[in-house]
JSON list of C-alpha atoms in Angstrom, two decimals:
[
{"chain": "A", "resi": 15, "resn": "MET", "atom": "CA", "xyz": [-13.26, 27.33, 42.45]},
{"chain": "A", "resi": 16, "resn": "LYS", "atom": "CA", "xyz": [-13.11, 23.63, 43.47]},
{"chain": "A", "resi": 17, "resn": "LYS", "atom": "CA", "xyz": [-14.90, 22.72, 40.25]},
{"chain": "A", "resi": 18, "resn": "ASN", "atom": "CA", "xyz": [-12.23, 24.51, 38.18]},
{"chain": "A", "resi": 19, "resn": "VAL", "atom": "CA", "xyz": [-9.41, 22.78, 40.05]},
{"chain": "A", "resi": 20, "resn": "VAL", "atom": "CA", "xyz": [-11.02, 19.35, 39.59]},
{"chain": "A", "resi": 21, "resn": "SER", "atom": "CA", "xyz": [-11.70, 20.05, 35.90]},
{"chain": "A", "resi": 22, "resn": "THR", "atom": "CA", "xyz": [-8.10, 21.16, 35.36]},
{"chain": "A", "resi": 23, "resn": "LEU", "atom": "CA", "xyz": [-6.80, 18.07, 37.15]},
{"chain": "A", "resi": 24, "resn": "VAL", "atom": "CA", "xyz": [-8.99, 15.71, 35.10]},
{"chain": "A", "resi": 25, "resn": "ILE", "atom": "CA", "xyz": [-7.94, 17.37, 31.83]},
{"chain": "A", "resi": 26, "resn": "SER", "atom": "CA", "xyz": [-4.27, 17.18, 32.84]},
{"chain": "A", "resi": 27, "resn": "ILE", "atom": "CA", "xyz": [-4.55, 13.47, 33.63]},
{"chain": "A", "resi": 28, "resn": "LEU", "atom": "CA", "xyz": [-6.32, 12.75, 30.33]},
{"chain": "A", "resi": 29, "resn": "LEU", "atom": "CA", "xyz": [-3.68, 14.65, 28.36]},
{"chain": "A", "resi": 30, "resn": "THR", "atom": "CA", "xyz": [-0.89, 12.79, 30.15]},
{"chain": "A", "resi": 31, "resn": "LEU", "atom": "CA", "xyz": [-2.48, 9.40, 29.40]},
{"chain": "A", "resi": 32, "resn": "THR", "atom": "CA", "xyz": [-3.07, 10.36, 25.77]},
{"chain": "A", "resi": 33, "resn": "ASN", "atom": "CA", "xyz": [0.55, 11.46, 25.39]},
{"chain": "A", "resi": 34, "resn": "PHE", "atom": "CA", "xyz": [1.79, 8.23, 27.01]},
{"chain": "A", "resi": 35, "resn": "THR", "atom": "CA", "xyz": [-0.30, 6.07, 24.66]},
{"chain": "A", "resi": 36, "resn": "PHE", "atom": "CA", "xyz": [0.86, 8.06, 21.63]},
{"chain": "A", "resi": 37, "resn": "ALA", "atom": "CA", "xyz": [4.50, 7.82, 22.77]},
{"chain": "A", "resi": 38, "resn": "GLN", "atom": "CA", "xyz": [4.26, 4.03, 23.14]},
{"chain": "A", "resi": 39, "resn": "GLN", "atom": "CA", "xyz": [2.65, 3.67, 19.72]},
{"chain": "A", "resi": 40, "resn": "LYS", "atom": "CA", "xyz": [5.33, 5.87, 18.22]},
{"chain": "A", "resi": 41, "resn": "GLU", "atom": "CA", "xyz": [8.05, 3.87, 19.99]},
{"chain": "A", "resi": 42, "resn": "ILE", "atom": "CA", "xyz": [6.90, 0.56, 18.50]},
{"chain": "A", "resi": 43, "resn": "THR", "atom": "CA", "xyz": [6.40, 1.81, 14.95]},
{"chain": "A", "resi": 44, "resn": "GLY", "atom": "CA", "xyz": [9.23, 2.14, 12.49]},
{"chain": "A", "resi": 45, "resn": "LEU", "atom": "CA", "xyz": [11.94, -0.13, 11.11]},
{"chain": "A", "resi": 46, "resn": "TRP", "atom": "CA", "xyz": [13.14, -3.21, 13.01]},
{"chain": "A", "resi": 47, "resn": "LYS", "atom": "CA", "xyz": [15.92, -5.65, 12.09]},
{"chain": "A", "resi": 48, "resn": "THR", "atom": "CA", "xyz": [14.95, -9.28, 12.63]},
{"chain": "A", "resi": 49, "resn": "ILE", "atom": "CA", "xyz": [17.59, -11.59, 14.02]},
{"chain": "A", "resi": 50, "resn": "ASP", "atom": "CA", "xyz": [17.64, -15.33, 13.37]},
{"chain": "A", "resi": 51, "resn": "ASP", "atom": "CA", "xyz": [17.55, -16.87, 16.84]},
{"chain": "A", "resi": 52, "resn": "GLU", "atom": "CA", "xyz": [19.50, -19.93, 15.63]},
{"chain": "A", "resi": 53, "resn": "THR", "atom": "CA", "xyz": [22.32, -18.23, 13.66]},
{"chain": "A", "resi": 54, "resn": "HIS", "atom": "CA", "xyz": [22.12, -14.83, 15.40]},
{"chain": "A", "resi": 55, "resn": "GLN", "atom": "CA", "xyz": [22.47, -13.20, 11.97]},
{"chain": "A", "resi": 56, "resn": "PRO", "atom": "CA", "xyz": [20.18, -10.46, 10.59]},
{"chain": "A", "resi": 57, "resn": "LYS", "atom": "CA", "xyz": [17.40, -11.87, 8.38]},
{"chain": "A", "resi": 58, "resn": "SER", "atom": "CA", "xyz": [15.30, -8.91, 7.33]},
{"chain": "A", "resi": 59, "resn": "VAL", "atom": "CA", "xyz": [13.98, -5.46, 8.12]},
{"chain": "A", "resi": 60, "resn": "VAL", "atom": "CA", "xyz": [10.30, -5.17, 8.99]},
{"chain": "A", "resi": 61, "resn": "LYS", "atom": "CA", "xyz": [8.38, -1.90, 8.91]},
{"chain": "A", "resi": 62, "resn": "ILE", "atom": "CA", "xyz": [5.93, -1.79, 11.83]},
{"chain": "A", "resi": 63, "resn": "TYR", "atom": "CA", "xyz": [2.99, 0.58, 11.37]},
{"chain": "A", "resi": 64, "resn": "ILE", "atom": "CA", "xyz": [-0.52, 1.27, 12.65]},
{"chain": "A", "resi": 65, "resn": "LYS", "atom": "CA", "xyz": [-3.47, 1.28, 10.26]},
{"chain": "A", "resi": 66, "resn": "ASP", "atom": "CA", "xyz": [-7.06, 1.77, 11.41]},
{"chain": "A", "resi": 67, "resn": "GLY", "atom": "CA", "xyz": [-5.96, 1.28, 15.03]},
{"chain": "A", "resi": 68, "resn": "LYS", "atom": "CA", "xyz": [-4.30, -2.09, 14.39]},
{"chain": "A", "resi": 69, "resn": "LEU", "atom": "CA", "xyz": [-0.62, -2.94, 14.07]},
{"chain": "A", "resi": 70, "resn": "TYR", "atom": "CA", "xyz": [0.96, -4.50, 10.97]},
{"chain": "A", "resi": 71, "resn": "GLY", "atom": "CA", "xyz": [4.44, -5.39, 9.78]},
{"chain": "A", "resi": 72, "resn": "ASP", "atom": "CA", "xyz": [5.80, -5.56, 6.22]},
{"chain": "A", "resi": 73, "resn": "VAL", "atom": "CA", "xyz": [9.14, -7.00, 5.09]},
{"chain": "A", "resi": 74, "resn": "VAL", "atom": "CA", "xyz": [11.01, -4.09, 3.47]},
{"chain": "A", "resi": 75, "resn": "LYS", "atom": "CA", "xyz": [14.52, -5.54, 3.20]},
{"chain": "A", "resi": 76, "resn": "LEU", "atom": "CA", "xyz": [16.13, -8.98, 3.14]},
{"chain": "A", "resi": 77, "resn": "PHE", "atom": "CA", "xyz": [19.68, -9.83, 4.15]},
{"chain": "A", "resi": 78, "resn": "ARG", "atom": "CA", "xyz": [20.79, -12.56, 1.76]},
{"chain": "A", "resi": 79, "resn": "LYS", "atom": "CA", "xyz": [24.01, -14.56, 1.73]},
{"chain": "A", "resi": 80, "resn": "PRO", "atom": "CA", "xyz": [25.94, -15.17, -1.50]},
{"chain": "A", "resi": 81, "resn": "GLY", "atom": "CA", "xyz": [24.30, -17.99, -3.42]},
{"chain": "A", "resi": 82, "resn": "GLU", "atom": "CA", "xyz": [20.88, -17.55, -1.78]},
{"chain": "A", "resi": 83, "resn": "ASP", "atom": "CA", "xyz": [17.90, -16.61, -3.90]},
{"chain": "A", "resi": 84, "resn": "PRO", "atom": "CA", "xyz": [17.93, -12.78, -3.87]},
{"chain": "A", "resi": 85, "resn": "ASP", "atom": "CA", "xyz": [14.14, -12.58, -4.26]},
{"chain": "A", "resi": 86, "resn": "PRO", "atom": "CA", "xyz": [12.61, -15.59, -2.44]},
{"chain": "A", "resi": 87, "resn": "ILE", "atom": "CA", "xyz": [8.94, -16.48, -2.40]},
{"chain": "A", "resi": 88, "resn": "CYS", "atom": "CA", "xyz": [6.82, -18.02, 0.34]},
{"chain": "A", "resi": 89, "resn": "ASP", "atom": "CA", "xyz": [6.66, -21.49, -1.21]},
{"chain": "A", "resi": 90, "resn": "LYS", "atom": "CA", "xyz": [6.14, -23.11, 2.20]},
{"chain": "A", "resi": 91, "resn": "CYS", "atom": "CA", "xyz": [3.04, -21.00, 2.98]},
{"chain": "A", "resi": 92, "resn": "ASP", "atom": "CA", "xyz": [-0.24, -22.90, 3.06]},
{"chain": "A", "resi": 93, "resn": "ASP", "atom": "CA", "xyz": [-1.69, -22.97, -0.45]},
{"chain": "A", "resi": 94, "resn": "ASN", "atom": "CA", "xyz": [-4.91, -21.46, 0.95]},
{"chain": "A", "resi": 95, "resn": "ASP", "atom": "CA", "xyz": [-2.94, -18.45, 2.24]},
{"chain": "A", "resi": 96, "resn": "PRO", "atom": "CA", "xyz": [-3.00, -15.55, -0.27]},
{"chain": "A", "resi": 97, "resn": "ARG", "atom": "CA", "xyz": [0.75, -15.13, 0.38]},
{"chain": "A", "resi": 98, "resn": "TYR", "atom": "CA", "xyz": [1.50, -18.58, -1.06]},
{"chain": "A", "resi": 99, "resn": "ASN", "atom": "CA", "xyz": [4.16, -18.26, -3.79]},
{"chain": "A", "resi": 100, "resn": "GLU", "atom": "CA", "xyz": [4.29, -14.48, -3.27]},
{"chain": "A", "resi": 101, "resn": "LYS", "atom": "CA", "xyz": [7.56, -12.59, -2.89]},
{"chain": "A", "resi": 102, "resn": "ILE", "atom": "CA", "xyz": [8.66, -12.26, 0.72]},
{"chain": "A", "resi": 103, "resn": "LEU", "atom": "CA", "xyz": [10.01, -8.76, 0.08]},
{"chain": "A", "resi": 104, "resn": "GLY", "atom": "CA", "xyz": [7.01, -6.47, 0.51]},
{"chain": "A", "resi": 105, "resn": "MET", "atom": "CA", "xyz": [4.95, -9.16, 2.25]},
{"chain": "A", "resi": 106, "resn": "THR", "atom": "CA", "xyz": [2.81, -8.33, 5.29]},
{"chain": "A", "resi": 107, "resn": "ILE", "atom": "CA", "xyz": [3.92, -10.82, 7.93]},
{"chain": "A", "resi": 108, "resn": "ILE", "atom": "CA", "xyz": [2.33, -9.23, 11.03]},
{"chain": "A", "resi": 109, "resn": "THR", "atom": "CA", "xyz": [-1.42, -8.62, 10.88]},
{"chain": "A", "resi": 110, "resn": "GLY", "atom": "CA", "xyz": [-4.18, -7.16, 12.99]},
{"chain": "A", "resi": 111, "resn": "LEU", "atom": "CA", "xyz": [-2.57, -6.73, 16.42]},
{"chain": "A", "resi": 112, "resn": "GLU", "atom": "CA", "xyz": [-4.57, -4.63, 18.89]},
{"chain": "A", "resi": 113, "resn": "HIS", "atom": "CA", "xyz": [-3.17, -2.42, 21.63]},
{"chain": "A", "resi": 114, "resn": "ASP", "atom": "CA", "xyz": [-3.67, -3.60, 25.22]},
{"chain": "A", "resi": 115, "resn": "ALA", "atom": "CA", "xyz": [-3.14, -0.51, 27.35]},
{"chain": "A", "resi": 116, "resn": "ASP", "atom": "CA", "xyz": [-3.19, -2.52, 30.60]},
{"chain": "A", "resi": 117, "resn": "ASP", "atom": "CA", "xyz": [0.18, -4.13, 29.95]},
{"chain": "A", "resi": 118, "resn": "ASP", "atom": "CA", "xyz": [1.29, -1.88, 27.06]},
{"chain": "A", "resi": 119, "resn": "THR", "atom": "CA", "xyz": [1.48, -4.68, 24.49]},
{"chain": "A", "resi": 120, "resn": "TRP", "atom": "CA", "xyz": [0.08, -5.38, 21.04]},
{"chain": "A", "resi": 121, "resn": "GLU", "atom": "CA", "xyz": [-1.68, -8.75, 20.70]},
{"chain": "A", "resi": 122, "resn": "ASP", "atom": "CA", "xyz": [-4.56, -10.76, 19.24]},
{"chain": "A", "resi": 123, "resn": "GLY", "atom": "CA", "xyz": [-3.11, -10.81, 15.75]},
{"chain": "A", "resi": 124, "resn": "GLU", "atom": "CA", "xyz": [-0.85, -13.12, 13.76]},
{"chain": "A", "resi": 125, "resn": "ILE", "atom": "CA", "xyz": [2.71, -13.37, 12.54]},
{"chain": "A", "resi": 126, "resn": "LEU", "atom": "CA", "xyz": [3.91, -15.42, 9.57]},
{"chain": "A", "resi": 127, "resn": "ASP", "atom": "CA", "xyz": [7.28, -17.16, 9.49]},
{"chain": "A", "resi": 128, "resn": "PRO", "atom": "CA", "xyz": [7.84, -17.12, 5.71]},
{"chain": "A", "resi": 129, "resn": "LYS", "atom": "CA", "xyz": [10.78, -19.54, 5.95]},
{"chain": "A", "resi": 130, "resn": "LYS", "atom": "CA", "xyz": [8.54, -22.24, 7.45]},
{"chain": "A", "resi": 131, "resn": "GLY", "atom": "CA", "xyz": [5.23, -21.00, 6.01]},
{"chain": "A", "resi": 132, "resn": "LYS", "atom": "CA", "xyz": [3.59, -21.15, 9.44]},
{"chain": "A", "resi": 133, "resn": "THR", "atom": "CA", "xyz": [1.40, -18.54, 11.12]},
{"chain": "A", "resi": 134, "resn": "TYR", "atom": "CA", "xyz": [1.31, -18.02, 14.87]},
{"chain": "A", "resi": 135, "resn": "ASP", "atom": "CA", "xyz": [-0.68, -15.93, 17.31]},
{"chain": "A", "resi": 136, "resn": "CYS", "atom": "CA", "xyz": [1.47, -12.93, 18.10]},
{"chain": "A", "resi": 137, "resn": "LYS", "atom": "CA", "xyz": [2.25, -10.45, 20.85]},
{"chain": "A", "resi": 138, "resn": "LEU", "atom": "CA", "xyz": [4.65, -7.47, 20.61]},
{"chain": "A", "resi": 139, "resn": "TRP", "atom": "CA", "xyz": [6.09, -5.05, 23.12]},
{"chain": "A", "resi": 140, "resn": "VAL", "atom": "CA", "xyz": [9.13, -2.81, 23.48]},
{"chain": "A", "resi": 141, "resn": "GLU", "atom": "CA", "xyz": [11.53, -3.56, 26.32]},
{"chain": "A", "resi": 142, "resn": "ASN", "atom": "CA", "xyz": [14.82, -1.71, 26.83]},
{"chain": "A", "resi": 143, "resn": "GLY", "atom": "CA", "xyz": [14.64, -0.29, 23.31]},
{"chain": "A", "resi": 144, "resn": "LYS", "atom": "CA", "xyz": [14.25, -3.74, 21.71]},
{"chain": "A", "resi": 145, "resn": "LEU", "atom": "CA", "xyz": [11.12, -5.14, 20.13]},
{"chain": "A", "resi": 146, "resn": "GLN", "atom": "CA", "xyz": [10.00, -8.37, 21.79]},
{"chain": "A", "resi": 147, "resn": "VAL", "atom": "CA", "xyz": [8.18, -10.55, 19.24]},
{"chain": "A", "resi": 148, "resn": "ARG", "atom": "CA", "xyz": [6.40, -13.57, 20.69]},
{"chain": "A", "resi": 149, "resn": "GLY", "atom": "CA", "xyz": [4.76, -16.25, 18.55]},
{"chain": "A", "resi": 150, "resn": "TYR", "atom": "CA", "xyz": [2.29, -18.66, 20.15]},
{"chain": "A", "resi": 151, "resn": "VAL", "atom": "CA", "xyz": [0.86, -22.08, 19.42]},
{"chain": "A", "resi": 152, "resn": "LEU", "atom": "CA", "xyz": [-1.53, -23.03, 22.20]},
{"chain": "A", "resi": 153, "resn": "PHE", "atom": "CA", "xyz": [0.56, -22.81, 25.40]},
{"chain": "A", "resi": 154, "resn": "PHE", "atom": "CA", "xyz": [3.94, -22.93, 23.68]},
{"chain": "A", "resi": 155, "resn": "HIS", "atom": "CA", "xyz": [5.73, -19.77, 22.64]},
{"chain": "A", "resi": 156, "resn": "ARG", "atom": "CA", "xyz": [9.01, -18.44, 21.34]},
{"chain": "A", "resi": 157, "resn": "THR", "atom": "CA", "xyz": [10.21, -14.86, 21.74]},
{"chain": "A", "resi": 158, "resn": "GLN", "atom": "CA", "xyz": [12.65, -13.07, 19.47]},
{"chain": "A", "resi": 159, "resn": "GLU", "atom": "CA", "xyz": [14.31, -9.70, 20.02]},
{"chain": "A", "resi": 160, "resn": "TRP", "atom": "CA", "xyz": [14.33, -7.34, 17.06]},
{"chain": "A", "resi": 161, "resn": "LEU", "atom": "CA", "xyz": [16.63, -4.33, 16.95]},
{"chain": "A", "resi": 162, "resn": "ARG", "atom": "CA", "xyz": [15.81, -0.80, 15.82]},
{"chain": "A", "resi": 163, "resn": "TYR", "atom": "CA", "xyz": [17.10, -0.30, 12.25]},
{"chain": "A", "resi": 164, "resn": "ASP", "atom": "CA", "xyz": [18.42, 2.99, 10.94]},
{"chain": "A", "resi": 165, "resn": "GLY", "atom": "CA", "xyz": [20.29, 1.79, 7.84]},
{"chain": "A", "resi": 166, "resn": "GLU", "atom": "CA", "xyz": [19.34, 2.04, 4.20]},
{"chain": "A", "resi": 167, "resn": "ILE", "atom": "CA", "xyz": [16.39, 0.20, 2.70]}
]
């Protein structure tokens, strides 16, 4: 009898933890609107997804002002980067983040700032329904808040 109770308890705990991990992964995936932290204007929409257990992000929409190039390329990317001179629309800008269940974040990958052509170590997490996107260079970092996007692509 005790063995059945313990087995049931262990299975219940495992199912709860599995559901929590799945819920967090589901919460972070989807469409997010990037906001320029200098102008506070929308820049793009990034689709966040999980592939082979790692997290990635592709640019699926650009918000362009009148007179701006409607289909810009990453001309500031390092010429050794395969994204150099590639169109930003459709570009993978977040690569290879791994889930850290201890603090419920995604980290140990990279993010590209196509405007500057620079790549940074990256960490993502959801806080109060907003995606926190932190780029690192050594000990220095900058965090942006991205908003859930439900508009048209």
